[in-house]
């Protein structure tokens, strides 16, 4: 076992990691765990002298002695307990993970359908080339001690495979529920999504908690591979409450003419960081990364998106909106790397933040590295309170200042929600946003 | 209905209104004309209750209430409506929702029952027909992506739905082509009645061919310097505002 150095805070996970590394597992998983453990030993925990973490202080995560959930928990949850997190009246495939492990009795559609296979990592026998070829391969450029720790555990998570030309009509919903069992627990979900050539899929990720105020840490890694012409529509809903720490890294590689559309909705946690790394590997690939976060007092949301334009004629969009209340912070980084030869790159980004309090702060940074000469890259940012002249407009129509402010805020946020193509989610989130900001 | 006496107002410390006096009786249409910078829009904004303007002197009474004491929303509930020269765009809020919320706030303040979505939709449909607005605008975000003319028409739609007692139209004619001008004017004329008064702020006489005013006032350097009937507008059109300046200089 590799020696873990340079941080006393790391050693607390060593016995858990040692136990996990002894477990039998497919070769692909063992390899990822070993590499994760090696990297975890080498890498410092992120700190504020690192550019990507300058405005996000993760010390509260690093210093909390979390108990990693390394075996399925006795949770006692039943389907009705989950009704507000799931979509029981929809004919979806739903994989429910409780404290990091699949709960088959709460899940449905595990048998998949023609062209679609779903499985959980813990049940994987490792003999499946479609997954073996990609498992653990996508995180080269975005490794941190946190993603390394996730790899070193690699205990459970969702495995999704959509065959060539398949276009399942049912969304695949991954639900991650954390419960509290009297201690600060940590889970490290590890997911892999593979879409073969011309496959289409809708993937929904929901992160929730039975007891939102309790301290918990979710440290998720998702790898997604889109073959030529594939189309992935992905929605993430992060709503696990003010006690939660949530770090997630999603690494996507896109083949020729593929399309990836992502929506990340984050409704406030103590420290939430969502990192998206998209490699546009094939010519003509397109990605659109959208986000909305709503934070309240004491919360932090960090959105980091990195898009590598590696081939010609690719298109990317990053559009994130935030509404910040109380003493809360948001951090946005939109990094675009245009590689040599990636001509006719078309890349745009926009970060818009509404400040509901003068104690809220936002740090927004576009970063462009361009090594091609025929490219179009734009970026922009807006920050400010709801404009007085817009509030005045409401007031001249008989509505109070509070009502004007509330509706303006709702409208600002709901612009992102209203774009969602999946009606049940759109309606649920619309209600959520309306209830949050509507005036009394 | 509206009695303005010696109204003075400043914006960012600069005096803009310097003693406006105006009496508007129920059912009357008053046109306020004047060159750029004479204070026309400021007057409209001050009446509507925009707090960016400081009233330093004078009084405004509306339906027996001291208007200057009331915040903008209470003025609206009392029946004051401003059609903006530059209506703002509101992201994510549909025209229909915006208007229903406004109308219900006004109804509540009068002790009337709120309209539910179904009844409101019916009302909105009628009013949209009346001001010749495509029904699809009901579900579009307020003014977002509307052309200049569509925004102005949308202001008239709002007026038709909210049915104010005093409607102030701030350069509603600017940027309108002749067809849009006719539609907007017809909308206004349909709303004219013995209990509803209008203050029509305009730079040009053109609009007054369609909406015939009872009185025309010329605003110059923050005060009304000349009043007359609709013929005054024609005279202004012919002679230009320099004529007023010269008259004032020789007086």
XYZ file of C-alpha atoms in Angstrom:
691
model
C 0.000 0.000 0.000
C 1.282 3.440 -0.946
C 2.502 5.686 1.771
C 0.253 8.622 2.483
C 2.216 11.740 3.226
C 1.970 15.483 3.740
C -1.246 15.793 5.611
C -2.260 14.617 9.003
C -5.854 14.999 7.877
C -5.393 12.255 5.310
C -4.279 9.578 7.697
C -7.723 9.309 9.224
C -8.987 7.561 6.083
C -6.087 5.114 5.894
C -7.587 2.235 7.791
C -10.819 2.455 5.807
C -8.829 2.628 2.563
C -6.659 -0.301 3.606
C -9.718 -2.394 4.328
C -11.320 -1.510 1.002
C -8.130 -2.213 -0.949
C -8.129 -5.775 0.446
C -11.588 -6.474 -0.926
C -12.024 -8.580 -3.996
C -13.158 -6.578 -6.981
C -12.849 -6.635 -10.772
C -9.378 -5.838 -12.033
C -10.560 -2.543 -13.519
C -11.838 -1.430 -10.120
C -8.763 -2.619 -8.260
C -6.592 -0.698 -10.704
C -8.555 2.502 -10.213
C -8.459 2.089 -6.440
C -4.695 1.550 -6.477
C -4.089 4.557 -8.681
C -6.466 6.620 -6.550
C -4.628 5.630 -3.411
C -1.282 6.510 -4.952
C -2.545 9.918 -6.065
C -4.250 10.582 -2.763
C -0.906 10.011 -1.113
C 0.863 12.377 -3.458
C -1.585 15.220 -3.744
C -2.159 17.902 -1.186
C -5.720 18.627 -0.254
C -6.819 21.666 -2.243
C -6.133 24.974 -0.536
C -6.543 28.610 -1.370
C -3.092 29.071 -2.804
C -4.184 26.823 -5.672
C -5.684 28.849 -8.490
C -8.763 26.656 -8.919
C -9.552 26.837 -5.187
C -8.647 30.450 -4.472
C -12.105 31.460 -3.347
C -13.277 28.147 -1.973
C -12.022 27.283 1.440
C -12.426 23.540 1.877
C -10.851 23.430 5.319
C -14.178 22.633 6.969
C -14.277 19.468 4.849
C -10.638 18.602 5.319
C -10.768 19.061 9.074
C -13.973 17.201 9.802
C -13.306 13.587 10.754
C -15.888 11.974 8.511
C -16.804 8.340 8.845
C -16.754 6.844 5.375
C -19.676 4.580 4.642
C -17.932 1.467 3.338
C -20.843 -0.965 3.561
C -24.551 -0.676 2.759
C -26.286 0.983 5.684
C -29.335 -0.223 7.552
C -31.527 2.676 6.589
C -35.125 1.561 7.051
C -36.278 3.788 4.200
C -39.309 2.814 2.201
C -40.572 4.032 -1.125
C -43.036 6.561 0.289
C -40.161 8.203 2.224
C -38.559 8.975 -1.101
C -41.610 10.208 -2.976
C -40.530 13.828 -2.775
C -37.127 13.050 -4.272
C -38.231 10.591 -6.932
C -40.836 10.579 -9.663
C -42.969 7.564 -8.778
C -45.717 8.473 -11.238
C -43.297 8.536 -14.173
C -42.196 5.502 -16.072
C -38.502 6.089 -15.440
C -35.544 3.957 -14.610
C -34.624 4.944 -11.059
C -31.524 3.806 -9.215
C -31.679 4.816 -5.589
C -28.438 4.919 -3.652
C -28.712 5.223 0.110
C -25.576 6.453 1.817
C -23.571 5.612 -1.254
C -24.874 2.095 -1.928
C -27.581 0.933 -4.273
C -30.832 0.067 -2.551
C -32.395 -2.364 -5.064
C -35.652 -2.550 -3.119
C -36.107 1.212 -3.577
C -35.014 1.213 -7.211
C -36.918 0.248 -10.333
C -36.171 -0.535 -13.920
C -32.869 -2.208 -12.993
C -33.478 -4.711 -15.764
C -32.968 -1.834 -18.224
C -34.562 -2.045 -21.637
C -33.491 -2.867 -25.172
C -30.260 -1.036 -25.806
C -29.904 0.142 -22.228
C -28.066 -1.514 -19.392
C -27.899 -0.140 -15.897
C -25.964 -1.631 -13.045
C -24.312 -0.577 -9.849
C -20.553 -0.642 -9.510
C -20.605 -2.925 -6.461
C -22.395 -5.620 -8.488
C -20.140 -5.333 -11.484
C -18.156 -8.415 -12.385
C -15.776 -6.436 -14.552
C -16.087 -8.597 -17.641
C -17.782 -6.032 -19.760
C -15.501 -4.392 -22.333
C -17.836 -1.425 -22.916
C -17.331 -0.345 -19.320
C -13.825 -1.705 -18.775
C -12.504 0.452 -21.612
C -13.692 3.630 -19.950
C -13.786 3.061 -16.216
C -11.365 5.434 -14.510
C -9.993 6.830 -17.759
C -11.420 10.282 -17.899
C -9.979 12.219 -15.010
C -6.426 12.804 -16.160
C -6.604 16.564 -16.324
C -8.743 17.201 -13.302
C -7.279 15.225 -10.479
C -7.375 16.542 -6.975
C -6.906 14.788 -3.654
C -10.703 14.604 -3.521
C -11.149 12.825 -6.857
C -8.234 10.592 -5.871
C -9.970 9.740 -2.610
C -13.108 8.917 -4.538
C -11.127 6.628 -6.832
C -9.388 4.970 -3.915
C -12.780 3.960 -2.505
C -14.688 3.217 -5.749
C -17.287 1.340 -3.720
C -20.527 1.928 -5.533
C -22.251 4.120 -8.062
C -24.178 3.884 -11.275
C -23.003 2.197 -14.457
C -25.014 3.113 -17.542
C -24.569 1.847 -21.044
C -26.613 2.890 -24.053
C -25.978 0.873 -27.186
C -25.320 2.202 -30.630
C -28.385 3.942 -32.143
C -30.475 3.280 -29.042
C -32.664 6.116 -27.832
C -34.497 5.024 -24.704
C -37.514 7.222 -24.103
C -37.312 6.779 -20.325
C -34.973 9.051 -18.411
C -32.486 7.306 -16.168
C -32.717 8.825 -12.725
C -29.902 8.379 -10.234
C -30.984 9.292 -6.726
C -28.385 9.703 -3.997
C -29.941 9.894 -0.575
C -27.904 10.371 2.522
C -29.260 9.525 5.927
C -27.749 10.373 9.228
C -26.736 7.720 11.609
C -25.465 9.856 14.449
C -22.141 10.835 12.940
C -20.711 12.910 10.133
C -20.613 10.438 7.293
C -18.922 10.576 3.930
C -19.898 8.863 0.710
C -17.935 8.723 -2.540
C -20.263 7.762 -5.393
C -18.497 6.667 -8.544
C -20.456 6.672 -11.794
C -19.790 5.754 -15.375
C -22.024 6.578 -18.306
C -21.234 5.309 -21.783
C -23.196 6.271 -24.871
C -22.146 4.449 -27.986
C -22.345 5.872 -31.477
C -25.583 7.789 -32.149
C -27.074 6.772 -28.812
C -29.321 9.210 -26.998
C -30.135 9.330 -23.330
C -31.547 11.488 -20.597
C -29.775 11.248 -17.290
C -31.007 12.838 -14.084
C -28.949 12.993 -10.913
C -30.584 13.980 -7.659
C -28.648 14.483 -4.430
C -30.822 14.743 -1.347
C -30.800 14.051 2.377
C -33.319 12.719 4.828
C -32.011 15.155 7.404
C -30.757 18.215 5.509
C -29.344 20.039 8.498
C -26.914 17.290 9.576
C -23.258 17.440 8.599
C -22.470 15.043 5.736
C -20.053 14.908 2.878
C -20.703 13.646 -0.621
C -17.682 13.375 -2.881
C -18.889 12.190 -6.260
C -17.128 11.429 -9.499
C -18.935 10.784 -12.746
C -17.319 9.860 -16.013
C -19.278 10.097 -19.235
C -18.239 9.031 -22.685
C -20.176 10.094 -25.743
C -19.465 8.272 -28.962
C -19.788 9.795 -32.375
C -23.182 11.442 -32.846
C -24.309 10.572 -29.316
C -26.585 12.928 -27.402
C -26.700 13.151 -23.620
C -29.210 15.371 -21.845
C -28.233 15.594 -18.231
C -29.893 17.282 -15.285
C -28.412 17.435 -11.825
C -30.419 18.548 -8.835
C -28.385 19.219 -5.743
C -30.670 19.718 -2.788
C -29.120 17.977 0.161
C -29.460 20.806 2.594
C -27.615 23.417 4.613
C -25.572 20.848 6.567
C -24.065 19.252 3.522
C -20.684 19.387 1.910
C -20.872 18.345 -1.686
C -17.999 18.013 -4.097
C -18.619 16.571 -7.503
C -16.464 16.178 -10.540
C -17.985 15.176 -13.832
C -15.636 14.436 -16.688
C -17.089 14.092 -20.140
C -15.450 13.171 -23.410
C -17.259 13.808 -26.616
C -16.786 12.177 -29.976
C -17.402 13.655 -33.358
C -20.731 15.525 -33.769
C -21.919 14.488 -30.326
C -24.012 16.714 -28.128
C -23.978 17.163 -24.371
C -26.456 19.389 -22.595
C -26.135 19.805 -18.876
C -28.221 21.584 -16.263
C -27.004 21.872 -12.706
C -29.470 23.128 -10.116
C -28.003 23.696 -6.685
C -30.227 24.796 -3.852
C -27.655 25.591 -1.241
C -25.337 23.635 1.004
C -22.575 24.625 3.357
C -19.934 24.068 0.715
C -21.014 22.874 -2.704
C -18.622 22.546 -5.556
C -19.620 21.241 -8.927
C -16.858 20.742 -11.410
C -17.503 19.884 -15.024
C -14.684 18.976 -17.371
C -15.677 18.491 -20.957
C -13.336 17.371 -23.675
C -14.577 18.109 -27.152
C -12.456 15.438 -28.785
C -14.255 14.999 -32.080
C -14.947 17.492 -34.799
C -18.284 19.302 -34.623
C -19.086 18.265 -31.038
C -21.294 20.606 -29.007
C -21.842 21.137 -25.336
C -24.091 23.486 -23.414
C -23.549 23.757 -19.682
C -26.292 25.562 -17.800
C -26.602 26.161 -14.110
C -28.653 27.804 -11.424
C -27.748 28.097 -7.778
C -29.630 29.659 -4.922
C -27.719 30.245 -1.728
C -28.667 31.491 1.706
C -26.733 32.712 4.701
C -23.543 30.777 5.412
C -23.512 28.852 2.142
C -21.016 28.614 -0.662
C -21.480 27.453 -4.222
C -18.528 26.943 -6.512
C -19.148 26.129 -10.155
C -16.098 25.258 -12.162
C -16.469 24.428 -15.815
C -13.566 23.552 -18.057
C -14.053 22.899 -21.724
C -11.237 21.697 -23.926
C -11.786 22.374 -27.595
C -9.557 19.738 -29.118
C -11.051 19.470 -32.592
C -12.278 21.904 -35.232
C -15.800 23.291 -35.488
C -16.916 22.517 -31.953
C -19.380 24.689 -30.091
C -19.630 25.323 -26.380
C -21.839 27.366 -24.120
C -21.562 27.968 -20.399
C -24.455 29.863 -18.811
C -24.691 29.983 -15.039
C -27.014 32.029 -12.909
C -26.954 32.521 -9.179
C -29.172 34.143 -6.578
C -27.318 34.923 -3.377
C -28.928 35.874 -0.118
C -27.529 36.564 3.347
C -23.826 36.192 3.865
C -23.277 33.647 1.123
C -20.705 33.273 -1.601
C -20.546 31.978 -5.083
C -17.549 31.234 -7.204
C -17.625 30.739 -10.926
C -14.839 29.703 -13.190
C -15.363 29.149 -16.880
C -12.214 27.892 -18.462
C -11.913 27.391 -22.199
C -8.861 25.740 -23.697
C -8.739 25.958 -27.461
C -6.116 23.550 -28.662
C -3.937 24.015 -31.693
C -5.925 23.033 -34.755
C -9.320 23.545 -33.136
C -10.281 26.061 -35.803
C -13.722 27.609 -35.992
C -14.272 27.074 -32.329
C -17.402 28.861 -31.169
C -17.421 29.334 -27.437
C -19.553 31.596 -25.317
C -20.052 31.991 -21.602
C -22.166 34.150 -19.341
C -22.347 34.279 -15.567
C -25.207 36.270 -14.044
C -25.646 36.816 -10.346
C -28.431 38.474 -8.455
C -27.468 39.705 -5.017
C -30.309 39.888 -2.510
C -28.066 41.027 0.301
C -25.119 43.374 0.522
C -23.243 40.723 2.475
C -23.255 38.258 -0.412
C -20.202 38.037 -2.617
C -19.412 36.502 -5.957
C -16.101 35.762 -7.633
C -16.403 35.191 -11.316
C -13.520 34.388 -13.633
C -13.487 33.484 -17.263
C -10.204 31.923 -18.353
C -9.370 31.539 -21.981
C -6.335 29.767 -23.400
C -6.401 29.928 -27.143
C -3.932 28.241 -29.461
C -5.860 28.525 -32.707
C -6.371 31.645 -34.799
C -9.835 31.232 -36.269
C -12.011 31.136 -33.163
C -14.911 32.968 -31.602
C -14.773 33.132 -27.813
C -16.937 35.473 -25.797
C -17.559 35.830 -22.104
C -19.556 38.104 -19.886
C -20.718 38.552 -16.340
C -23.351 40.595 -14.549
C -23.674 41.092 -10.809
C -26.080 43.234 -8.864
C -29.265 43.542 -6.846
C -32.685 43.438 -8.511
C -32.737 46.693 -10.502
C -34.738 49.495 -8.884
C -36.246 50.589 -12.174
C -37.656 47.101 -12.688
C -39.072 47.056 -9.167
C -40.621 50.459 -9.881
C -42.331 49.001 -12.922
C -44.055 46.400 -10.718
C -45.049 49.105 -8.245
C -46.674 51.251 -10.912
C -48.860 48.212 -11.623
C -50.075 48.068 -8.025
C -47.634 45.531 -6.632
C -45.635 46.180 -3.485
C -41.893 46.582 -3.522
C -41.504 43.187 -1.818
C -43.702 41.559 -4.412
C -41.789 43.179 -7.247
C -38.486 42.093 -5.784
C -39.745 38.548 -5.167
C -41.181 38.129 -8.629
C -38.090 39.602 -10.262
C -35.951 37.137 -8.362
C -38.204 34.241 -9.241
C -38.232 35.297 -12.893
C -34.455 35.628 -12.996
C -33.980 32.129 -11.611
C -36.864 30.543 -13.431
C -35.428 31.463 -16.803
C -33.045 28.556 -16.367
C -35.734 26.214 -15.035
C -38.118 26.994 -17.857
C -35.636 25.717 -20.404
C -35.788 22.188 -19.022
C -37.242 19.730 -21.473
C -38.322 17.201 -18.848
C -41.708 18.441 -17.707
C -41.991 16.720 -14.293
C -38.631 18.118 -13.202
C -39.336 21.514 -14.667
C -42.624 21.738 -12.813
C -41.145 20.596 -9.512
C -38.221 23.021 -9.714
C -40.448 25.866 -10.863
C -42.578 25.380 -7.766
C -39.491 25.174 -5.595
C -38.099 28.461 -6.913
C -41.486 30.185 -6.744
C -42.052 29.096 -3.138
C -38.592 30.271 -2.183
C -38.872 33.804 -3.495
C -42.537 34.625 -3.702
C -43.475 37.450 -1.404
C -45.644 36.715 1.625
C -59.642 64.798 -10.101
C -55.983 65.844 -10.281
C -54.751 69.114 -8.975
C -51.087 69.989 -9.341
C -49.921 73.187 -7.694
C -46.532 74.807 -8.079
C -44.712 71.467 -8.382
C -40.939 71.588 -8.115
C -38.702 68.534 -8.428
C -35.028 67.724 -8.673
C -33.141 64.750 -9.937
C -29.648 64.196 -8.577
C -29.686 67.744 -7.273
C -30.642 69.357 -10.580
C -33.928 71.224 -10.593
C -36.076 69.925 -13.460
C -39.609 70.929 -12.554
C -39.924 74.573 -11.561
C -43.497 75.244 -10.630
C -45.982 73.186 -12.649
C -49.641 73.849 -11.996
C -52.335 71.806 -13.709
C -55.996 70.969 -13.094
C -57.452 67.832 -14.682
C -61.160 67.109 -14.341
C -62.796 63.696 -14.824
C -62.996 62.682 -18.462
C -60.560 65.315 -19.719
C -57.635 64.686 -21.991
C -54.656 66.978 -21.469
C -51.720 66.977 -23.816
C -48.371 68.115 -22.532
C -45.953 69.152 -25.219
C -42.544 70.656 -25.070
C -39.016 70.439 -26.401
C -36.539 67.824 -25.229
C -35.351 68.440 -21.707
C -38.327 70.572 -20.739
C -39.314 68.174 -17.959
C -42.174 66.236 -19.598
C -40.971 62.775 -18.616
C -39.926 63.953 -15.180
C -43.438 65.227 -14.611
C -44.856 61.837 -15.620
C -42.416 59.955 -13.370
C -43.078 62.239 -10.414
C -46.833 61.711 -10.740
C -46.302 57.931 -10.829
C -44.139 58.063 -7.694
C -40.599 57.431 -8.870
C -38.430 58.056 -5.819
C -35.396 58.892 -7.928
C -36.967 62.358 -8.182
C -37.123 64.661 -5.178
C -40.182 66.833 -4.908
C -38.969 70.014 -3.275
C -42.061 72.191 -3.393
C -45.732 72.188 -4.328
C -48.614 69.762 -3.991
C -50.448 67.085 -5.952
C -53.954 66.078 -4.978
C -55.646 63.134 -6.681
C -59.212 62.117 -5.845
C -58.863 64.060 -2.637
C -55.669 62.304 -1.540
C -52.261 63.867 -1.126
C -50.556 61.905 -3.903
C -47.052 62.895 -2.882
C -47.497 61.109 0.435
C -48.269 57.792 -1.247
C -45.765 55.211 -2.504
C -45.986 54.284 -6.168
C -47.995 51.095 -5.578
C -50.667 52.932 -3.612
C -50.951 55.519 -6.338
C -51.486 52.695 -8.816
C -54.149 51.151 -6.585
C -55.842 54.537 -6.372
C -56.017 54.638 -10.152
C -52.866 56.307 -11.449
C -51.287 54.564 -14.421
C -48.091 55.444 -16.239
C -47.431 54.110 -19.717
C -43.647 54.245 -19.815
C -41.616 55.816 -22.536
C -39.085 52.993 -22.178
C -40.821 49.992 -20.618
C -38.366 47.644 -18.908
C -38.052 43.969 -19.775
C -38.810 41.461 -17.037
C -37.123 38.090 -17.432
C -38.981 34.942 -16.537
C -42.355 36.536 -15.713
C -45.066 36.175 -18.302
C -47.125 39.117 -19.389
C -50.257 37.331 -18.217
C -48.887 36.533 -14.773
C -47.557 40.061 -14.319
C -50.863 41.662 -15.223
C -52.947 39.241 -13.201
C -50.804 39.885 -10.130
C -51.067 43.661 -10.621
C -54.798 43.624 -11.250
C -55.433 41.466 -8.198
C -53.381 43.748 -5.968
C -55.477 46.670 -7.173
C -58.722 44.724 -6.737
C -57.742 43.637 -3.227
C -57.091 47.237 -2.237
C -60.658 48.046 -3.265
C -62.078 45.121 -1.331
C -62.841 43.195 -4.518
C -62.333 39.499 -4.946
C -59.204 38.386 -6.795
C -59.703 37.016 -10.286
C -58.657 33.422 -10.768
C -56.574 32.444 -13.753
C -59.560 31.369 -15.808
C -61.525 34.579 -15.367
C -58.400 36.617 -15.861
C -57.529 34.818 -19.083
C -60.954 35.632 -20.440
C -60.535 39.284 -19.533
C -57.051 39.374 -20.994
C -58.263 37.813 -24.222
C -60.877 40.551 -24.631
C -58.420 43.324 -23.907
C -55.806 41.910 -26.229
C -58.363 41.844 -28.969
C -59.282 45.417 -28.181
C -55.727 46.689 -28.562
C -54.935 44.261 -31.396
C -52.174 42.316 -29.697
C -51.445 38.766 -30.771
C -52.606 36.369 -28.006
C -49.192 34.691 -28.019
C -47.823 37.732 -26.184
C -49.731 36.646 -23.082
C -47.215 33.932 -22.298
C -44.076 35.779 -23.292
C -41.927 37.317 -20.589
C -42.913 40.951 -20.027
C -41.539 43.074 -22.890
C -38.714 40.647 -23.530
C -37.815 40.500 -27.184
C -40.671 42.870 -28.011
C -40.055 45.476 -30.682
C -40.347 49.133 -29.694
C -43.875 49.269 -31.056
C -44.877 46.031 -29.307
C -43.674 47.404 -26.003
C -45.765 50.526 -26.420
C -48.791 48.490 -27.375
C -48.194 46.304 -24.373
C -48.340 49.393 -22.157
C -51.732 50.210 -23.642
C -52.832 46.624 -23.005
C -51.836 46.999 -19.369
C -53.815 50.197 -19.166
C -56.834 48.451 -20.671
C -56.622 45.664 -18.100
C -55.960 47.814 -15.058
C -58.584 50.436 -16.009
C -57.016 53.402 -14.217
C -58.791 56.659 -13.393
C -55.842 58.729 -14.596
C -53.602 57.442 -17.357
C -50.347 59.204 -18.080
C -48.901 58.311 -21.474
C -45.239 59.223 -21.667
C -44.275 59.617 -25.333
C -46.239 56.532 -26.213
C -46.094 57.697 -29.822
C -42.314 57.775 -30.105
C -40.928 55.049 -32.299
C -44.336 53.998 -33.590
C -45.072 53.673 -37.261
C -48.329 55.028 -38.570
C -50.232 51.729 -38.219
C -49.071 51.162 -34.673
C -49.910 54.761 -33.864
C -53.450 54.205 -35.077
C -53.836 50.985 -33.067
C -52.522 52.612 -29.909
C -54.744 55.654 -30.393
C -57.808 53.544 -30.993
C -57.025 51.676 -27.802
C -56.839 54.921 -25.891
C -60.012 56.294 -27.474
C -61.959 53.171 -26.539
C -60.935 53.739 -22.943
C -61.999 57.360 -22.867
C -64.984 57.965 -20.671
C -66.521 60.420 -18.243
C -64.607 58.996 -15.267
C -61.223 58.495 -16.847
C -58.721 61.240 -17.530
C -55.555 61.258 -19.578
C -52.332 63.171 -19.556
C -50.637 62.654 -22.870
C -47.012 63.610 -22.952
C -45.714 63.989 -26.454
C -43.099 65.737 -28.455
C -45.096 65.769 -31.675
C -48.541 66.880 -32.653
C -49.074 63.790 -34.805
C -50.582 61.664 -32.028
C -53.118 64.387 -31.288
C -54.704 63.871 -34.687
C -55.863 60.539 -33.359
C -56.371 61.312 -29.710
C -57.999 64.704 -29.711
C -57.184 66.538 -26.493
C -59.371 68.939 -24.570
C -56.360 71.000 -23.570
C -52.829 71.428 -24.775
C -50.069 72.727 -22.495
C -46.579 73.708 -23.415
C -43.924 72.769 -20.907
C -40.737 74.783 -21.049
C -37.876 74.749 -18.570
C -39.962 72.898 -16.032
C -43.083 75.037 -16.074
C -46.226 75.326 -18.177
C -45.770 78.478 -20.193
C -48.723 78.284 -22.525
C -52.078 76.519 -22.555
C -54.797 76.277 -25.146
C -57.034 73.871 -26.995
C -56.079 71.395 -29.716
C -55.265 74.211 -32.106
C -52.274 75.138 -29.976
C -50.704 71.817 -30.942
C -51.156 72.627 -34.617
C -49.668 76.030 -34.123
C -46.673 74.496 -32.380
C -46.264 71.999 -35.160
C -46.216 74.801 -37.666
C -44.069 77.322 -35.838
C -41.841 75.044 -33.777
C -40.790 75.399 -30.186
C -38.568 78.378 -31.046
C -41.737 80.365 -31.356
C -42.468 79.722 -27.670
C -38.900 80.601 -26.742
C -39.103 83.874 -28.617
C -42.465 84.720 -27.095
C -41.066 84.103 -23.647
C -37.988 86.180 -24.375
C -40.026 89.179 -25.458
C -42.545 88.848 -22.620
